[in-house]
Amino acid sequence: MNKIVKKFAKGLRGGITIPSDKSISHRAVMLASLACGKSVIKNFSGGQDPKSSLEICKALGVNAEFNGDLTVYSRGILSAPKANLDCGNSGTTMRFMCGILAGQGFNSVLVGDESLSKRPMKRVIDPLTLMGAKIQSNDGKAPIEIFPQELNAINYTSKLSSAQVKSCILLAGLNCEGKTSFTEPYVSRDHTERMLKFMGADISVKENTVTVGKSVLEPRTIEICGDISSAAYFIVAALIVPNSEIILKNVGLNPTRTGILKVVQKMGGNIEILDKRTVSGEEVGDIKVCYSELKSCTIEGEIIPQLIDELPVIAVLATQAEGTTVVKDAQDLRNKESDRIKAVVTELKKSGANIEETQDGFVIEGKTELKGGCTVETYHDHRLAMSLYTAGLICQEPIEINGFEWVNISFPEFEMLFNNLIL
Ligand code: S3P
């Protein structure tokens, strides 16, 4: 589907509620499937990726139905699937499921779409193999076949800071005798740790190391907050479209996810957190954002995992900041739904952005008037589609976005919510 986006000069105004967090939705349905009894998940994401996780849990014998909320009934044990398990476009589904399935007493095969079948899975296959798992893959990529095996606990130190790899190992560790620990260079998002604790698991965290023991999870009612990665497009839009003033309600403010807020503050953006509270073990609040004069900054090191999914839209923001913005230490962006470094640089250049690719990030000179008047590509990548739409709001001439339907992977309500602020 092609989408034409036109310049919006009047300013974004009003308040919207940000829809459910994709990351937390995956974890909620998977952990509820591992607990014995009835769990209730409130505000489960409508995105395609969490649906892939839900369908796989059902294929593994878990009963789940929507009745306003998502109610999950599980015996706490999974059964052999009758067919291949389709993870669609979702790396989170595939990597987490590897951890859950590696210690089961049955065979399973995980498959994905064209983009997911090109993404690296060795990062989870290697540590699982150290735990004793028997896994066959297509040279470290999907399809992934997992054979029945009992796993043993390990202490694993990862070169990557990755919540997906960390969660995979923790989920595998839940089934092992003894303690399994995972250490990463910088702390990545910790939703799995929080939810495991909330559901009664034996889990402890010390600096960059998480340790789990064999655990029986208790079913719970889990209320999922709004996704800060979805809020990011509105935050950037309000900062760069003159005369904007908006309120984003019910946004998750877990400190391992709020890198974008720290960057915006560093750039001089006018942003305020209101009504901070805790819901199901996660910090939540409302965010007020106003149009701002911005200055450049350097984004590197420990903050990168805290804003990894926001970097494409931060690139759009940086085109409107005075000076040179540098993003480094983000080489894993090349392994996301697309090579996001190459994709964002190529597509923003078409509109006249002064942006150059580096091996582990990009360098942007601002402030630049974006000309637009071009057709841009989304590379089967939802975050590219939404970042380019955000850029389109300040382009002098309309832009045409090819493959806009990819937004449905995480955020089907995206355009409708923008229209609520525009009309
Ligand atoms: C996710 C973790 C991140 C992120 C992805 C979702 C998660 O990946 O990019 O969109 O839900 O755990 P990595 O942890 O592999 O960087």
CSV table of C-alpha atoms and ligand atoms in Angstrom, one decimal:
chain,number,residue,atom,x,y,z
A,1,MET,CA,0.0,0.0,0.0
A,2,ASN,CA,1.3,3.5,-0.9
A,3,LYS,CA,0.7,6.4,1.4
A,4,ILE,CA,1.1,10.1,0.4
A,5,VAL,CA,2.1,12.3,3.4
A,6,LYS,CA,1.8,16.0,3.2
A,7,LYS,CA,3.4,18.8,5.1
A,8,PHE,CA,1.5,19.7,8.2
A,9,ALA,CA,2.0,23.4,9.1
A,10,LYS,CA,-0.7,24.1,11.7
A,11,GLY,CA,0.8,22.2,14.7
A,12,LEU,CA,-0.3,19.0,16.3
A,13,ARG,CA,-2.8,19.5,19.2
A,14,GLY,CA,-4.6,17.4,21.7
A,15,GLY,CA,-4.2,14.2,23.7
A,16,ILE,CA,-4.1,10.5,22.7
A,17,THR,CA,-3.7,7.2,24.5
A,18,ILE,CA,-0.7,5.3,23.3
A,19,PRO,CA,-1.6,1.6,22.5
A,20,SER,CA,-0.2,-1.5,24.1
A,21,ASP,CA,3.5,-2.2,24.4
A,22,LYS,CA,4.7,-4.8,21.9
A,23,SER,CA,7.6,-6.1,23.9
A,24,ILE,CA,5.5,-6.6,27.1
A,25,SER,CA,2.7,-8.2,25.1
A,26,HIS,CA,5.0,-11.0,23.8
A,27,ARG,CA,6.3,-11.6,27.3
A,28,ALA,CA,2.8,-11.6,28.8
A,29,VAL,CA,1.3,-14.3,26.5
A,30,MET,CA,4.4,-16.5,26.7
A,31,LEU,CA,4.8,-16.3,30.5
A,32,ALA,CA,1.1,-16.8,31.0
A,33,SER,CA,1.4,-19.9,28.8
A,34,LEU,CA,4.1,-21.3,31.1
A,35,ALA,CA,2.0,-20.7,34.3
A,36,CYS,CA,-0.5,-23.3,35.4
A,37,GLY,CA,-4.0,-21.8,35.6
A,38,LYS,CA,-5.9,-18.7,34.3
A,39,SER,CA,-4.1,-15.5,33.5
A,40,VAL,CA,-5.8,-12.3,32.3
A,41,ILE,CA,-3.9,-9.9,30.0
A,42,LYS,CA,-5.4,-6.5,29.8
A,43,ASN,CA,-4.6,-4.2,26.8
A,44,PHE,CA,-2.8,-6.9,24.7
A,45,SER,CA,-1.2,-5.4,21.5
A,46,GLY,CA,-3.2,-5.5,18.3
A,47,GLY,CA,0.1,-5.6,16.3
A,48,GLN,CA,0.9,-8.6,14.0
A,49,ASP,CA,4.1,-9.5,15.9
A,50,PRO,CA,2.4,-10.2,19.3
A,51,LYS,CA,-0.3,-12.1,17.4
A,52,SER,CA,2.4,-14.4,16.1
A,53,SER,CA,3.5,-15.1,19.6
A,54,LEU,CA,-0.2,-15.7,20.7
A,55,GLU,CA,-0.8,-18.1,17.8
A,56,ILE,CA,2.3,-20.1,18.6
A,57,CYS,CA,1.3,-20.5,22.2
A,58,LYS,CA,-2.1,-21.8,21.0
A,59,ALA,CA,-0.4,-24.2,18.7
A,60,LEU,CA,1.5,-25.5,21.7
A,61,GLY,CA,-1.7,-26.5,23.4
A,62,VAL,CA,-2.5,-23.3,25.4
A,63,ASN,CA,-6.1,-22.1,25.4
A,64,ALA,CA,-6.4,-18.3,24.8
A,65,GLU,CA,-9.4,-16.2,24.0
A,66,PHE,CA,-10.3,-12.5,23.7
A,67,ASN,CA,-13.3,-11.4,25.8
A,68,GLY,CA,-12.3,-7.7,26.0
A,69,ASP,CA,-9.1,-8.9,27.7
A,70,LEU,CA,-7.0,-11.8,26.6
A,71,THR,CA,-7.7,-14.7,28.9
A,72,VAL,CA,-5.0,-17.5,28.8
A,73,TYR,CA,-5.7,-20.9,30.3
A,74,SER,CA,-2.7,-23.2,30.5
A,75,ARG,CA,-1.8,-26.5,32.2
A,76,GLY,CA,1.7,-25.0,32.7
A,77,ILE,CA,3.1,-27.6,30.3
A,78,LEU,CA,3.3,-27.3,26.5
A,79,SER,CA,2.4,-30.0,24.0
A,80,ALA,CA,4.0,-31.0,20.7
A,81,PRO,CA,2.8,-28.7,17.8
A,82,LYS,CA,1.1,-30.3,14.8
A,83,ALA,CA,2.9,-28.1,12.2
A,84,ASN,CA,5.7,-25.6,11.8
A,85,LEU,CA,5.5,-22.6,14.2
A,86,ASP,CA,5.2,-19.4,12.1
A,87,CYS,CA,6.9,-16.4,13.8
A,88,GLY,CA,6.0,-14.1,10.8
A,89,ASN,CA,8.2,-11.0,10.9
A,90,SER,CA,8.9,-11.2,14.6
A,91,GLY,CA,12.4,-11.7,15.9
A,92,THR,CA,11.2,-11.5,19.5
A,93,THR,CA,8.9,-14.4,18.9
A,94,MET,CA,11.5,-16.6,17.3
A,95,ARG,CA,14.3,-15.9,19.8
A,96,PHE,CA,12.1,-16.2,22.9
A,97,MET,CA,10.5,-19.4,21.6
A,98,CYS,CA,13.9,-20.9,21.0
A,99,GLY,CA,14.5,-20.5,24.8
A,100,ILE,CA,11.1,-22.0,25.7
A,101,LEU,CA,11.2,-24.9,23.2
A,102,ALA,CA,14.9,-26.0,23.7
A,103,GLY,CA,14.1,-27.8,27.0
A,104,GLN,CA,10.9,-29.5,25.9
A,105,GLY,CA,10.3,-33.2,25.3
A,106,PHE,CA,9.2,-32.8,21.7
A,107,ASN,CA,10.4,-31.7,18.3
A,108,SER,CA,9.5,-28.2,16.9
A,109,VAL,CA,10.3,-26.1,13.9
A,110,LEU,CA,10.3,-22.3,13.9
A,111,VAL,CA,9.9,-20.5,10.6
A,112,GLY,CA,9.6,-16.8,9.6
A,113,ASP,CA,8.9,-14.5,6.7
A,114,GLU,CA,11.5,-13.4,4.2
A,115,SER,CA,12.9,-10.7,6.4
A,116,LEU,CA,13.0,-12.8,9.6
A,117,SER,CA,14.6,-15.7,7.6
A,118,LYS,CA,17.6,-13.5,6.9
A,119,ARG,CA,18.2,-12.4,10.6
A,120,PRO,CA,20.9,-13.9,12.8
A,121,MET,CA,19.8,-16.6,15.2
A,122,LYS,CA,23.3,-17.9,16.1
A,123,ARG,CA,23.2,-15.4,19.0
A,124,VAL,CA,20.6,-17.6,20.7
A,125,ILE,CA,21.6,-21.0,19.2
A,126,ASP,CA,25.2,-20.8,20.6
A,127,PRO,CA,24.3,-20.3,24.3
A,128,LEU,CA,21.4,-22.7,24.1
A,129,THR,CA,23.8,-25.3,22.6
A,130,LEU,CA,26.1,-24.7,25.6
A,131,MET,CA,23.1,-25.5,27.8
A,132,GLY,CA,22.9,-28.9,25.9
A,133,ALA,CA,20.2,-28.0,23.4
A,134,LYS,CA,20.0,-29.9,20.1
A,135,ILE,CA,19.2,-27.3,17.4
A,136,GLN,CA,19.5,-27.4,13.6
A,137,SER,CA,19.4,-24.2,11.5
A,138,ASN,CA,20.0,-22.9,8.1
A,139,ASP,CA,23.6,-21.7,8.8
A,140,GLY,CA,22.5,-19.8,11.9
A,141,LYS,CA,19.2,-18.6,10.3
A,142,ALA,CA,15.6,-19.9,10.2
A,143,PRO,CA,14.1,-22.4,9.8
A,144,ILE,CA,15.2,-23.7,13.2
A,145,GLU,CA,14.5,-27.2,14.2
A,146,ILE,CA,14.6,-28.0,17.9
A,147,PHE,CA,15.0,-31.6,19.2
A,148,PRO,CA,13.9,-32.9,22.6
A,149,GLN,CA,16.6,-32.4,25.2
A,150,GLU,CA,17.1,-31.7,28.9
A,151,LEU,CA,19.1,-28.6,29.5
A,152,ASN,CA,21.7,-27.7,32.1
A,153,ALA,CA,22.2,-24.3,33.8
A,154,ILE,CA,25.1,-22.1,32.6
A,155,ASN,CA,26.7,-18.7,33.4
A,156,TYR,CA,26.8,-16.9,30.0
A,157,THR,CA,28.5,-13.7,29.2
A,158,SER,CA,27.2,-12.1,26.0
A,159,LYS,CA,29.2,-9.7,23.8
A,160,LEU,CA,25.9,-8.1,22.7
A,161,SER,CA,23.5,-6.2,24.9
A,162,SER,CA,20.3,-7.8,23.8
A,163,ALA,CA,17.0,-8.3,25.6
A,164,GLN,CA,16.0,-11.0,23.1
A,165,VAL,CA,19.1,-13.1,23.8
A,166,LYS,CA,18.9,-12.4,27.5
A,167,SER,CA,15.2,-13.4,27.6
A,168,CYS,CA,15.9,-16.6,25.6
A,169,ILE,CA,18.5,-17.8,28.1
A,170,LEU,CA,16.4,-16.8,31.1
A,171,LEU,CA,13.3,-18.7,29.7
A,172,ALA,CA,15.5,-21.8,29.1
A,173,GLY,CA,17.0,-21.4,32.6
A,174,LEU,CA,13.5,-21.6,34.2
A,175,ASN,CA,13.5,-25.3,33.3
A,176,CYS,CA,17.0,-26.2,34.5
A,177,GLU,CA,18.3,-27.6,37.7
A,178,GLY,CA,20.6,-25.0,39.3
A,179,LYS,CA,21.1,-21.4,38.6
A,180,THR,CA,21.4,-19.9,35.1
A,181,SER,CA,23.0,-16.4,34.7
A,182,PHE,CA,23.3,-14.0,31.9
A,183,THR,CA,25.7,-11.0,31.8
A,184,GLU,CA,25.6,-8.3,29.1
A,185,PRO,CA,27.8,-5.2,28.5
A,186,TYR,CA,25.1,-2.7,29.1
A,187,VAL,CA,21.6,-3.4,30.6
A,188,SER,CA,19.0,-4.0,27.8
A,189,ARG,CA,15.3,-3.7,28.4
A,190,ASP,CA,14.3,-5.7,31.5
A,191,HIS,CA,10.6,-6.4,31.0
A,192,THR,CA,11.2,-10.2,31.2
A,193,GLU,CA,13.0,-9.9,34.6
A,194,ARG,CA,10.2,-7.7,35.9
A,195,MET,CA,7.4,-10.0,34.7
A,196,LEU,CA,9.2,-13.1,36.0
A,197,LYS,CA,9.4,-11.5,39.4
A,198,PHE,CA,5.8,-10.5,39.2
A,199,MET,CA,4.8,-14.1,38.5
A,200,GLY,CA,6.9,-15.5,41.4
A,201,ALA,CA,10.0,-16.8,39.6
A,202,ASP,CA,13.3,-17.3,41.4
A,203,ILE,CA,15.2,-14.3,39.9
A,204,SER,CA,17.7,-11.8,41.0
A,205,VAL,CA,19.5,-9.0,39.3
A,206,LYS,CA,22.9,-7.5,40.1
A,207,GLU,CA,24.2,-4.8,37.8
A,208,ASN,CA,24.5,-6.3,34.3
A,209,THR,CA,23.9,-9.9,35.5
A,210,VAL,CA,20.5,-11.6,35.8
A,211,THR,CA,20.2,-15.0,37.5
A,212,VAL,CA,17.3,-17.4,37.4
A,213,GLY,CA,16.6,-20.8,39.1
A,214,LYS,CA,14.2,-23.5,38.3
A,215,SER,CA,10.8,-21.9,38.8
A,216,VAL,CA,7.1,-22.5,38.7
A,217,LEU,CA,5.2,-19.4,37.5
A,218,GLU,CA,2.0,-18.2,39.0
A,219,PRO,CA,-0.8,-17.1,36.7
A,220,ARG,CA,-1.5,-13.4,37.2
A,221,THR,CA,-3.6,-10.5,35.8
A,222,ILE,CA,-1.2,-8.4,33.8
A,223,GLU,CA,-2.1,-4.9,32.6
A,224,ILE,CA,0.1,-3.7,29.7
A,225,CYS,CA,1.0,-0.1,29.4
A,226,GLY,CA,1.4,2.0,26.2
A,227,ASP,CA,4.5,1.5,24.1
A,228,ILE,CA,7.2,4.2,24.3
A,229,SER,CA,8.5,3.0,21.0
A,230,SER,CA,5.1,3.9,19.4
A,231,ALA,CA,5.0,7.2,21.4
A,232,ALA,CA,8.4,8.1,19.9
A,233,TYR,CA,6.9,9.0,16.5
A,234,PHE,CA,4.5,11.5,18.2
A,235,ILE,CA,7.2,12.9,20.4
A,236,VAL,CA,9.4,13.6,17.4
A,237,ALA,CA,6.5,15.0,15.3
A,238,ALA,CA,5.4,17.4,18.1
A,239,LEU,CA,9.0,18.6,18.5
A,240,ILE,CA,9.5,19.3,14.8
A,241,VAL,CA,6.1,20.6,13.6
A,242,PRO,CA,5.9,24.3,14.6
A,243,ASN,CA,3.1,25.2,17.1
A,244,SER,CA,2.6,21.7,18.4
A,245,GLU,CA,1.5,20.8,21.9
A,246,ILE,CA,0.3,17.3,22.7
A,247,ILE,CA,-0.2,14.9,25.6
A,248,LEU,CA,0.6,11.2,25.2
A,249,LYS,CA,-1.2,9.1,27.8
A,250,ASN,CA,-0.4,5.8,29.5
A,251,VAL,CA,3.2,5.5,28.2
A,252,GLY,CA,5.6,2.9,29.6
A,253,LEU,CA,8.5,4.7,31.3
A,254,ASN,CA,10.7,1.7,32.2
A,255,PRO,CA,14.2,3.3,32.6
A,256,THR,CA,15.7,0.7,30.3
A,257,ARG,CA,13.4,2.0,27.5
A,258,THR,CA,13.5,5.8,28.0
A,259,GLY,CA,16.7,6.6,26.2
A,260,ILE,CA,14.7,8.8,23.7
A,261,LEU,CA,13.5,11.0,26.6
A,262,LYS,CA,17.0,11.5,27.8
A,263,VAL,CA,18.2,12.4,24.3
A,264,VAL,CA,15.3,14.8,23.7
A,265,GLN,CA,16.2,16.6,27.0
A,266,LYS,CA,19.8,16.7,26.0
A,267,MET,CA,18.8,18.3,22.7
A,268,GLY,CA,16.8,21.0,24.5
A,269,GLY,CA,13.3,19.6,23.7
A,270,ASN,CA,10.4,20.8,25.7
A,271,ILE,CA,9.0,17.6,27.3
A,272,GLU,CA,7.4,16.9,30.6
A,273,ILE,CA,6.4,13.8,32.5
A,274,LEU,CA,3.0,13.9,34.3
A,275,ASP,CA,1.2,11.5,36.7
A,276,LYS,CA,4.0,8.9,37.0
A,277,ARG,CA,2.7,5.6,38.5
A,278,THR,CA,3.4,1.9,38.6
A,279,VAL,CA,1.2,-0.7,36.8
A,280,SER,CA,1.9,-4.5,36.9
A,281,GLY,CA,5.6,-3.9,37.9
A,282,GLU,CA,6.3,-1.2,35.2
A,283,GLU,CA,6.5,2.6,35.5
A,284,VAL,CA,3.9,4.5,33.5
A,285,GLY,CA,3.1,8.1,32.9
A,286,ASP,CA,1.8,10.8,30.5
A,287,ILE,CA,4.2,12.8,28.4
A,288,LYS,CA,3.6,16.4,27.4
A,289,VAL,CA,5.6,17.5,24.3
A,290,CYS,CA,5.8,21.0,22.7
A,291,TYR,CA,7.5,22.2,19.5
A,292,SER,CA,11.1,23.1,20.4
A,293,GLU,CA,14.3,24.7,19.0
A,294,LEU,CA,16.8,21.8,19.2
A,295,LYS,CA,20.5,21.4,19.3
A,296,SER,CA,22.6,18.3,18.2
A,297,CYS,CA,24.1,15.7,20.5
A,298,THR,CA,26.2,12.5,20.5
A,299,ILE,CA,24.3,9.2,21.2
A,300,GLU,CA,26.6,6.3,22.1
A,301,GLY,CA,27.5,3.5,24.6
A,302,GLU,CA,25.2,2.5,27.4
A,303,ILE,CA,22.2,4.5,26.2
A,304,ILE,CA,22.0,2.6,22.8
A,305,PRO,CA,20.0,-0.4,24.1
A,306,GLN,CA,17.6,2.0,25.8
A,307,LEU,CA,16.6,3.6,22.4
A,308,ILE,CA,17.6,1.0,19.9
A,309,ASP,CA,14.2,0.9,18.1
A,310,GLU,CA,13.9,4.7,18.2
A,311,LEU,CA,17.1,5.4,16.2
A,312,PRO,CA,15.4,5.7,12.8
A,313,VAL,CA,13.0,8.4,14.1
A,314,ILE,CA,15.8,10.0,16.2
A,315,ALA,CA,17.5,10.5,12.8
A,316,VAL,CA,14.5,12.4,11.6
A,317,LEU,CA,14.6,14.5,14.8
A,318,ALA,CA,18.3,15.2,14.3
A,319,THR,CA,17.7,16.7,10.8
A,320,GLN,CA,15.9,19.5,12.7
A,321,ALA,CA,18.6,20.1,15.4
A,322,GLU,CA,21.3,22.8,15.0
A,323,GLY,CA,24.8,21.2,14.6
A,324,THR,CA,26.2,17.7,14.1
A,325,THR,CA,24.4,14.7,15.7
A,326,VAL,CA,26.5,11.5,15.9
A,327,VAL,CA,25.0,8.0,16.6
A,328,LYS,CA,27.7,5.4,17.3
A,329,ASP,CA,27.9,1.9,18.9
A,330,ALA,CA,24.6,0.9,17.1
A,331,GLN,CA,25.9,-1.7,14.6
A,332,ASP,CA,23.2,-4.2,15.6
A,333,LEU,CA,20.7,-1.8,13.9
A,334,ARG,CA,21.9,-3.5,10.7
A,335,ASN,CA,20.4,-6.8,12.0
A,336,LYS,CA,16.8,-5.5,12.7
A,337,GLU,CA,13.8,-6.0,10.4
A,338,SER,CA,16.0,-4.2,7.8
A,339,ASP,CA,19.5,-2.8,7.8
A,340,ARG,CA,18.2,0.3,9.5
A,341,ILE,CA,21.5,2.2,9.2
A,342,LYS,CA,21.6,1.9,5.4
A,343,ALA,CA,17.8,2.2,5.0
A,344,VAL,CA,17.3,5.3,7.1
A,345,VAL,CA,20.3,7.1,5.5
A,346,THR,CA,19.2,6.2,1.9
A,347,GLU,CA,15.6,7.2,2.4
A,348,LEU,CA,16.2,10.4,4.3
A,349,LYS,CA,18.8,11.6,1.8
A,350,LYS,CA,16.0,11.5,-0.9
A,351,SER,CA,14.2,14.3,1.0
A,352,GLY,CA,17.4,16.4,1.2
A,353,ALA,CA,18.6,15.4,4.7
A,354,ASN,CA,22.3,15.8,5.3
A,355,ILE,CA,23.0,12.3,6.7
A,356,GLU,CA,25.9,10.0,6.2
A,357,GLU,CA,26.3,6.3,7.1
A,358,THR,CA,29.0,5.0,9.3
A,359,GLN,CA,29.8,1.4,10.2
A,360,ASP,CA,28.0,1.6,13.6
A,361,GLY,CA,25.6,4.5,13.1
A,362,PHE,CA,25.1,7.8,11.3
A,363,VAL,CA,26.1,11.4,11.3
A,364,ILE,CA,23.6,14.1,10.7
A,365,GLU,CA,24.1,17.8,10.0
A,366,GLY,CA,21.2,20.1,10.9
A,367,LYS,CA,19.1,22.0,10.7
A,368,THR,CA,18.0,21.2,7.1
A,369,GLU,CA,14.8,22.0,5.4
A,370,LEU,CA,13.5,18.7,4.0
A,371,LYS,CA,12.3,19.1,0.5
A,372,GLY,CA,10.4,15.8,0.0
A,373,GLY,CA,8.8,15.4,-3.5
A,374,CYS,CA,10.1,11.8,-3.7
A,375,THR,CA,9.0,8.2,-3.3
A,376,VAL,CA,10.6,6.4,-0.3
A,377,GLU,CA,10.9,2.6,0.5
A,378,THR,CA,10.1,0.8,3.8
A,379,TYR,CA,12.2,-2.4,3.3
A,380,HIS,CA,9.4,-4.5,4.9
A,381,ASP,CA,10.2,-2.6,8.1
A,382,HIS,CA,7.4,-1.0,10.3
A,383,ARG,CA,9.8,1.4,12.0
A,384,LEU,CA,11.1,2.8,8.7
A,385,ALA,CA,7.5,3.3,7.5
A,386,MET,CA,6.5,5.3,10.6
A,387,SER,CA,9.8,7.3,10.7
A,388,LEU,CA,9.4,8.3,7.1
A,389,TYR,CA,5.7,9.3,7.7
A,390,THR,CA,7.0,11.5,10.6
A,391,ALA,CA,9.5,13.1,8.3
A,392,GLY,CA,6.8,13.7,5.7
A,393,LEU,CA,4.9,16.0,8.1
A,394,ILE,CA,7.7,18.6,7.7
A,395,CYS,CA,8.7,18.1,4.0
A,396,GLN,CA,8.0,21.0,1.7
A,397,GLU,CA,6.5,18.7,-1.0
A,398,PRO,CA,4.5,15.5,-0.3
A,399,ILE,CA,6.3,12.2,-0.1
A,400,GLU,CA,5.0,8.8,-1.2
A,401,ILE,CA,5.8,5.9,1.1
A,402,ASN,CA,5.8,2.5,-0.6
A,403,GLY,CA,4.8,-0.5,1.6
A,404,PHE,CA,3.1,1.6,4.3
A,405,GLU,CA,1.1,-1.4,5.4
A,406,TRP,CA,4.2,-2.7,7.4
A,407,VAL,CA,3.1,-0.3,10.2
A,408,ASN,CA,0.6,-3.1,11.2
A,409,ILE,CA,3.5,-5.2,12.5
A,410,SER,CA,3.5,-3.1,15.7
A,411,PHE,CA,1.1,-0.2,15.5
A,412,PRO,CA,-2.1,-0.6,13.4
A,413,GLU,CA,-3.6,2.5,15.1
A,414,PHE,CA,-0.7,4.7,13.9
A,415,GLU,CA,-2.4,6.8,11.2
A,416,MET,CA,-5.7,7.1,13.0
A,417,LEU,CA,-4.0,8.5,16.1
A,418,PHE,CA,-2.1,11.0,13.9
A,419,ASN,CA,-5.3,12.1,12.3
A,420,ASN,CA,-6.8,12.7,15.8
A,421,LEU,CA,-4.0,15.2,16.5
A,422,ILE,CA,-4.1,16.8,13.0
A,423,LEU,CA,-7.8,17.4,12.4
B,1,S3P,C1,13.1,-6.4,21.9
B,1,S3P,C2,14.4,-6.2,22.1
B,1,S3P,C3,15.2,-5.4,21.1
B,1,S3P,C4,14.3,-4.7,20.1
B,1,S3P,C5,13.2,-5.5,19.6
B,1,S3P,C6,12.3,-6.0,20.8
B,1,S3P,C7,12.4,-7.2,23.0
B,1,S3P,O1,16.0,-6.3,20.4
B,1,S3P,O2,15.1,-4.2,19.0
B,1,S3P,O3,12.4,-4.7,18.8
B,1,S3P,O4,11.1,-7.2,23.0
B,1,S3P,O5,13.1,-7.8,23.8
B,1,S3P,P1,17.5,-6.7,21.0
B,1,S3P,O6,17.3,-6.9,22.4
B,1,S3P,O7,17.9,-8.0,20.3
B,1,S3P,O8,18.3,-5.5,20.7
